C-alpha cells in the first residue's frame, strides 16, 4: 500500500510517500522558520497561507523523487490534530480534495501518534511494549505504549512543554527562534557549574513535569547578569548549559521512574527535543545502566515531517480504518481517545 502523508499542523509543510512493502520512498519538507523568525514565534495566519503555497509543489516533488505517478497512490494520510486549526485545515482539505479526485481514501492522523511512531522508520525499530517520552514544542508526556493506539498516559507537563521552555529561554537571551537548537549549540561552549538550575518536581513522587519555573529561573539569572554588565556571549553559553542540563536531568529522572513503574526496558523518545544530543546521551547512559535500550528517529524526523504521518496513516489504513469525506480537524485531541488497532 502506497500512502501519501501530509503534515501541516504548525510551521512546517511536510510531504512523504511511504510504501508498506518498500518503506519510505521520498520525503520533502518546507520549514517556515524564516517567515516567523521576525515575530519570535509562529504567526498562525501566516502559517496557514504558506502551507497553501507549498503543498502542491512538495507533492509533485516527492512523486518525482520516488519515481512514482499519482495513480499509484493508494491512500492519503494527513495530520488532523492537534495543532493550529487553520494550518490543519489546509492539509485536511488538500488531502480530502485529492482523495476525492483520485478516488482513494484519506485518513486523518494524530500528530503526536506520528511523532511517537517516527522511530519505527529507523533500521532497528523498537518492539512493543515500550515507554515513550514525547518532548516537542507543545507536548511533554510519558506514555506507556502497548501497540498502535494503545496508549496509557503516565505523566505530562502541568505547564510549559520542554521545547517551549527551550524556546522561551532562548528568546529572553535574544537568541533566534526556534530556541532548542540555539541553546544546544551554545551549551557546548558553556562552563559547567557556573550556574545551577533546579530539577523541577524530581523530589516528589509521580511522573508529571513542570518547566515554567525553569524558564523563570533562567530569566532571573539572565537579568542579574545583565544588571552586573555580564551579559555577553560566554554568559549566554553558561546559562544555556545550565538550563539544558536541568531539562535533561529532569527528563532522565522521570524516564527512569516510568521504566521502573512499568517494568519495561525499552524507551522511545520522540518530538523535536529528542534531537537534543545531551538528552540522547543521558538517556543512553541511563538505559545502559539498567540493561535497556533507547530508540529515536534521525534528527529530521524528530521535528515535524510528512514521513511520520505517512507511516502512522499507513498502519491504520492497512488495518482497514476509514473515514468519510467530511473535513474535520481538532486543535486539541487527547491521544488516549484514539481507537486501538
Ligand atoms: N536540538 C534540540 N534541542 C532542544 N530542543 C530542540 C532541538 N531541536 C528542536 N528542538 C525543539 O523542538 C521543538 C519543535 O519540535 P516539534 O516540531 O516536534 O514541535 P511542535 O510540532 O512545534 O509541537 P507539537 O508536536 O507538540 O505540536 C521546538 O521547541 C524546538 O526548540
Ligand atoms: Mg510536532
Coordinates of C-alpha atoms and ligand atoms in Angstrom, one line a residue:
X1 CA 0.0 0.0 0.0
X2 CA 1.4 3.3 -1.1
X3 CA 0.5 6.2 1.2
X4 CA 1.0 9.9 0.7
X5 CA 1.5 11.7 4.0
X6 CA 0.7 15.4 4.5
X7 CA 1.8 17.3 7.7
X8 CA 0.6 20.9 8.2
X9 CA 0.0 21.2 12.0
X10 CA 2.3 24.1 12.7
X11 CA 5.1 25.8 10.7
X12 CA 6.4 23.0 8.6
X13 CA 4.8 21.7 5.4
X14 CA 5.9 18.0 5.3
X15 CA 5.1 15.6 2.5
X16 CA 6.2 11.9 2.1
X17 CA 5.5 8.7 0.3
X18 CA 5.6 5.5 2.4
X19 CA 5.0 2.1 1.0
X20 CA 4.0 -0.8 3.3
X21 CA 6.4 -3.2 1.4
X22 CA 9.3 -0.9 0.3
X23 CA 9.3 1.5 3.3
X24 CA 9.9 5.3 2.9
X25 CA 10.3 6.2 -0.7
X26 CA 10.6 10.0 -0.5
X27 CA 10.0 12.9 1.8
X28 CA 10.2 16.7 1.5
X29 CA 9.8 19.5 4.0
X30 CA 9.4 23.2 3.8
X31 CA 10.2 24.9 7.0
X32 CA 8.6 28.4 7.6
X33 CA 11.2 29.3 10.3
X34 CA 12.4 32.3 8.3
X35 CA 8.9 33.5 7.8
X36 CA 8.2 33.6 11.6
X37 CA 11.6 34.5 12.9
X38 CA 10.9 38.2 12.9
X39 CA 7.9 37.6 15.3
X40 CA 9.8 35.4 17.7
X41 CA 7.2 32.6 17.3
X42 CA 4.7 31.2 14.9
X43 CA 2.0 33.5 13.5
X44 CA -0.9 31.2 12.8
X45 CA -2.5 33.0 9.8
X46 CA 0.9 33.4 8.0
X47 CA 1.5 29.6 8.6
X48 CA -1.8 28.6 7.0
X49 CA -1.3 30.8 4.0
X50 CA 2.2 29.5 3.4
X51 CA 1.0 25.8 3.7
X52 CA -1.4 26.6 0.8
X53 CA 1.5 27.8 -1.3
X54 CA 3.9 24.9 -0.6
X55 CA 1.6 21.9 -0.6
X56 CA 1.2 21.0 -4.2
X57 CA 4.8 21.7 -5.3
X58 CA 6.0 19.5 -2.5
X59 CA 3.6 16.7 -3.5
X60 CA 5.0 16.9 -7.1
X61 CA 8.5 16.9 -5.7
X62 CA 8.1 13.7 -3.7
X63 CA 6.3 11.9 -6.5
X64 CA 9.3 12.8 -8.8
X65 CA 11.9 11.9 -6.2
X66 CA 10.2 8.5 -5.6
X67 CA 9.8 7.9 -9.4
X68 CA 6.0 7.4 -8.9
X69 CA 2.9 8.8 -10.5
X70 CA -0.2 10.0 -8.7
X71 CA -2.3 7.0 -10.0
X72 CA 0.0 4.6 -8.0
X73 CA -1.0 6.2 -4.6
X74 CA -3.5 4.0 -2.7
X75 CA -4.4 6.4 0.1
X76 CA -3.7 9.8 1.7
X77 CA -2.9 10.4 5.4
X78 CA -2.9 13.9 6.8
X79 CA -2.5 15.4 10.2
X80 CA -5.9 16.1 11.7
X81 CA -4.7 17.5 15.0
X82 CA -3.6 18.6 17.5
X83 CA -2.2 21.8 16.1
X84 CA -3.1 25.2 14.7
X85 CA -6.6 24.9 13.3
X86 CA -6.1 27.0 10.2
X87 CA -2.9 25.2 9.3
X88 CA -4.5 21.8 9.9
X89 CA -7.4 22.7 7.6
X90 CA -5.0 23.3 4.7
X91 CA -3.7 19.7 5.0
X92 CA -7.1 18.2 5.6
X93 CA -8.8 20.0 2.6
X94 CA -5.9 19.2 0.3
X95 CA -6.0 15.5 1.3
X96 CA -9.7 15.2 1.0
X97 CA -9.8 17.0 -2.3
X98 CA -7.0 14.9 -3.8
X99 CA -8.6 11.7 -2.4
X100 CA -11.9 12.6 -4.0
X101 CA -10.3 13.4 -7.3
X102 CA -8.2 10.3 -7.3
X103 CA -10.9 8.0 -6.0
X104 CA -8.9 6.8 -3.0
X105 CA -9.4 7.0 0.8
X106 CA -8.0 9.7 3.1
X107 CA -7.4 9.4 6.8
X108 CA -6.7 12.0 9.5
X109 CA -3.8 11.1 11.7
X110 CA -3.0 12.2 15.2
X111 CA 0.2 14.4 15.1
X112 CA 1.6 13.0 18.4
X113 CA 1.0 9.4 17.3
X114 CA 3.0 10.4 14.2
X115 CA 5.9 11.7 16.4
X116 CA 5.6 8.6 18.6
X117 CA 5.9 6.2 15.7
X118 CA 8.7 8.1 13.9
X119 CA 11.4 5.8 15.3
X120 CA 9.7 2.9 13.5
X121 CA 11.1 4.4 10.3
X122 CA 14.7 3.6 11.5
X123 CA 16.7 0.4 10.8
X124 CA 16.2 -1.1 14.3
X125 CA 12.7 -0.1 15.3
X126 CA 11.5 -0.8 18.9
X127 CA 9.2 -3.6 19.7
X128 CA 6.0 -3.1 21.7
X129 CA 5.5 -2.5 24.6
X130 CA 7.7 0.5 25.4
X131 CA 7.6 3.7 27.3
X132 CA 7.6 6.8 25.1
X133 CA 8.8 10.2 26.1
X134 CA 7.2 12.8 23.8
X135 CA 9.1 16.0 24.0
X136 CA 8.1 18.6 21.5
X137 CA 7.2 22.3 21.2
X138 CA 3.7 21.7 22.5
X139 CA 3.9 18.4 24.5
X140 CA 5.9 16.7 27.2
X141 CA 4.4 13.4 28.0
X142 CA 5.3 9.9 29.3
X143 CA 3.2 7.3 27.7
X144 CA 3.1 3.5 28.0
X145 CA 2.7 2.1 24.5
X146 CA 1.4 -1.5 24.1
X147 CA 0.6 -1.2 20.4
X148 CA -0.6 1.4 17.9
X149 CA -3.4 3.2 19.5
X150 CA -2.9 1.5 22.9
X151 CA -1.6 4.4 24.9
X152 CA -1.7 5.0 28.6
X153 CA -0.7 8.5 29.7
X154 CA 1.7 8.1 32.7
X155 CA 2.6 11.7 33.2
X156 CA 2.7 15.1 31.4
X157 CA 3.7 18.7 31.9
X158 CA 1.5 20.8 34.1
X159 CA 2.5 24.0 32.3
X160 CA 5.1 24.6 29.6
X161 CA 6.4 21.9 27.3
X162 CA 10.1 21.1 27.3
X163 CA 10.5 22.6 23.8
X164 CA 8.5 25.6 24.7
X165 CA 10.9 26.2 27.7
X166 CA 13.9 25.9 25.4
X167 CA 12.3 28.4 23.0
X168 CA 11.3 30.9 25.8
X169 CA 14.7 30.7 27.5
X170 CA 16.4 31.3 24.2
X171 CA 14.2 34.3 23.4
X172 CA 14.9 36.0 26.7
X173 CA 18.6 35.9 25.9
X174 CA 17.9 37.4 22.5
X175 CA 18.5 34.1 20.6
X176 CA 16.7 33.1 17.4
X177 CA 13.6 31.0 17.1
X178 CA 13.4 28.0 17.5
X179 CA 15.5 28.2 20.6
X180 CA 16.2 24.5 21.2
X181 CA 18.9 24.1 18.6
X182 CA 20.4 27.5 19.5
X183 CA 20.6 26.6 23.2
X184 CA 22.1 23.2 22.4
X185 CA 24.7 24.9 20.2
X186 CA 25.7 27.5 22.8
X187 CA 25.7 24.9 25.6
X188 CA 28.7 23.1 24.0
X189 CA 30.8 26.2 24.9
X190 CA 29.3 26.6 28.4
X191 CA 31.3 26.4 31.6
X192 CA 29.9 23.6 33.8
X193 CA 28.9 24.6 37.3
X194 CA 28.8 28.4 36.9
X195 CA 25.0 28.3 37.2
X196 CA 22.9 25.5 38.7
X197 CA 19.3 25.3 37.8
X198 CA 16.6 23.4 39.8
X199 CA 15.3 19.9 38.7
X200 CA 11.6 20.6 38.9
X201 CA 9.3 18.1 40.6
X202 CA 12.0 15.4 40.9
X203 CA 11.9 15.5 44.7
X204 CA 8.4 14.2 44.9
X205 CA 6.8 11.0 43.5
X206 CA 5.0 10.9 40.2
X207 CA 5.6 11.3 36.5
X208 CA 4.4 14.8 35.8
X209 CA 6.6 17.7 34.8
X210 CA 6.7 21.4 35.2
X211 CA 9.0 23.6 33.1
X212 CA 7.7 27.1 33.6
X213 CA 9.7 27.6 36.8
X214 CA 12.9 26.8 34.9
X215 CA 12.2 29.5 32.4
X216 CA 11.6 32.0 35.2
X217 CA 14.8 30.9 36.8
X218 CA 16.6 31.5 33.5
X219 CA 15.0 34.9 33.3
X220 CA 16.1 35.9 36.8
X221 CA 19.6 34.6 36.2
X222 CA 19.9 36.4 32.9
X223 CA 18.6 39.7 34.4
X224 CA 21.0 39.5 37.3
X225 CA 23.9 39.1 34.8
X226 CA 22.6 42.0 32.7
X227 CA 22.5 44.2 35.8
X228 CA 26.1 43.3 36.5
X229 CA 27.0 44.1 32.9
X230 CA 27.9 40.4 32.4
X231 CA 25.5 39.6 29.6
X232 CA 27.9 38.7 26.8
X233 CA 28.3 35.5 24.7
X234 CA 30.0 33.4 27.4
X235 CA 27.2 34.1 29.9
X236 CA 24.7 33.0 27.2
X237 CA 26.6 29.8 26.8
X238 CA 26.8 29.2 30.5
X239 CA 23.1 29.8 31.1
X240 CA 22.3 27.6 28.0
X241 CA 24.4 24.8 29.5
X242 CA 22.9 25.1 33.0
X243 CA 19.3 25.2 31.5
X244 CA 19.9 22.3 29.2
X245 CA 21.5 20.2 32.0
X246 CA 18.5 20.8 34.2
X247 CA 16.0 19.8 31.5
X248 CA 18.0 16.7 30.5
X249 CA 18.5 15.5 34.1
X250 CA 14.8 16.1 34.9
X251 CA 13.6 14.2 31.9
X252 CA 16.1 11.4 32.6
X253 CA 15.0 11.0 36.2
X254 CA 11.3 10.8 35.2
X255 CA 12.0 8.3 32.4
X256 CA 13.9 6.1 34.8
X257 CA 11.0 6.3 37.2
X258 CA 8.5 5.5 34.3
X259 CA 10.5 2.4 33.3
X260 CA 10.7 1.2 36.9
X261 CA 7.0 1.7 37.4
X262 CA 6.0 -0.2 34.2
X263 CA 8.8 -2.8 34.5
X264 CA 9.8 -2.0 30.8
X265 CA 13.3 -1.6 29.5
X266 CA 12.6 0.0 26.1
X267 CA 12.4 3.8 25.9
X268 CA 11.3 5.7 22.8
X269 CA 12.0 9.4 22.6
X270 CA 10.2 11.5 20.0
X271 CA 9.4 15.1 19.1
X272 CA 11.8 18.0 18.4
X273 CA 13.6 17.9 21.8
X274 CA 14.5 14.3 21.2
X275 CA 17.0 15.6 18.6
X276 CA 19.0 17.1 21.5
X277 CA 22.4 15.3 21.8
X278 CA 22.8 15.8 25.5
X279 CA 19.4 14.3 26.1
X280 CA 20.2 11.3 23.9
X281 CA 23.5 10.7 25.7
X282 CA 22.0 11.0 29.1
X283 CA 19.2 8.6 28.3
X284 CA 21.5 6.1 26.6
X285 CA 23.7 6.1 29.8
X286 CA 20.6 5.6 32.0
X287 CA 19.3 2.7 29.8
X288 CA 22.7 1.1 29.7
X289 CA 22.8 1.1 33.5
X290 CA 19.5 -0.9 33.6
X291 CA 20.4 -3.0 30.5
X292 CA 17.7 -1.5 28.4
X293 CA 17.6 0.3 25.1
X294 CA 16.7 3.8 23.9
X295 CA 15.2 4.4 20.4
X296 CA 14.9 7.6 18.5
X297 CA 14.4 8.9 15.0
X298 CA 17.0 10.6 12.8
X299 CA 17.1 14.3 13.6
X300 CA 15.0 15.5 10.7
X301 CA 12.2 13.0 11.8
X302 CA 12.2 14.3 15.4
X303 CA 10.7 17.6 14.4
X304 CA 7.6 17.8 12.3
X305 CA 7.7 15.9 9.0
X306 CA 5.5 14.1 6.5
X307 CA 7.2 10.7 6.8
X308 CA 5.8 10.1 10.3
X309 CA 2.3 10.9 9.2
X310 CA 2.6 8.7 6.1
X311 CA 3.9 5.8 8.3
X312 CA 1.2 6.2 11.0
X313 CA -1.5 6.6 8.4
X314 CA -0.3 3.5 6.5
X315 CA -0.6 1.4 9.6
X316 CA -4.1 2.5 10.3
X317 CA -5.3 2.4 6.6
X318 CA -3.7 -1.1 6.2
X319 CA -5.8 -2.2 9.2
X320 CA -8.9 -1.1 7.4
X321 CA -9.6 2.2 9.2
X322 CA -11.7 4.6 7.1
X323 CA -13.3 8.0 7.3
X324 CA -15.9 10.0 5.3
X325 CA -15.1 12.9 3.1
X326 CA -16.0 15.3 5.9
X327 CA -13.2 17.7 6.7
X328 CA -12.7 17.8 10.4
X329 CA -9.6 18.8 12.4
X330 CA -9.0 19.2 16.1
X331 CA -6.9 21.8 17.7
X332 CA -6.9 19.8 21.0
X333 CA -7.0 16.0 20.9
X334 CA -6.0 13.7 23.8
X335 CA -4.1 10.7 22.3
X336 CA -5.9 8.3 24.7
X337 CA -9.1 8.8 22.6
X338 CA -7.6 7.0 19.6
X339 CA -9.0 3.6 18.7
X340 CA -6.6 0.7 19.2
X341 CA -5.7 -1.2 16.1
Ligands
LIG1 N1 18.5 20.0 19.4 C1 17.4 20.5 20.1 N2 17.5 20.6 21.4 C2 16.4 21.0 22.1 N3 15.2 21.3 21.6 C3 15.1 21.2 20.3 C4 16.2 20.8 19.4 N4 15.7 20.7 18.2 C5 14.5 21.2 18.2 N5 14.1 21.5 19.4 C6 12.8 22.0 19.9 O1 11.8 21.1 19.4 C7 10.6 21.9 19.2 C8 10.0 21.6 17.9 O2 9.6 20.3 17.9 P1 8.3 19.7 17.1 O3 8.4 20.2 15.7 O4 8.2 18.3 17.4 O5 7.3 20.5 18.0 P2 5.9 21.1 17.5 O6 5.4 20.4 16.3 O7 6.0 22.6 17.4 O8 5.0 20.8 18.8 P3 3.9 19.6 18.9 O9 4.5 18.4 18.1 O10 3.8 19.3 20.3 O11 2.7 20.1 18.3 C9 11.0 23.4 19.4 O12 10.5 23.8 20.7 C10 12.5 23.3 19.3 O13 13.1 24.4 20.1
LIG2 MG1 5.3 18.4 16.2

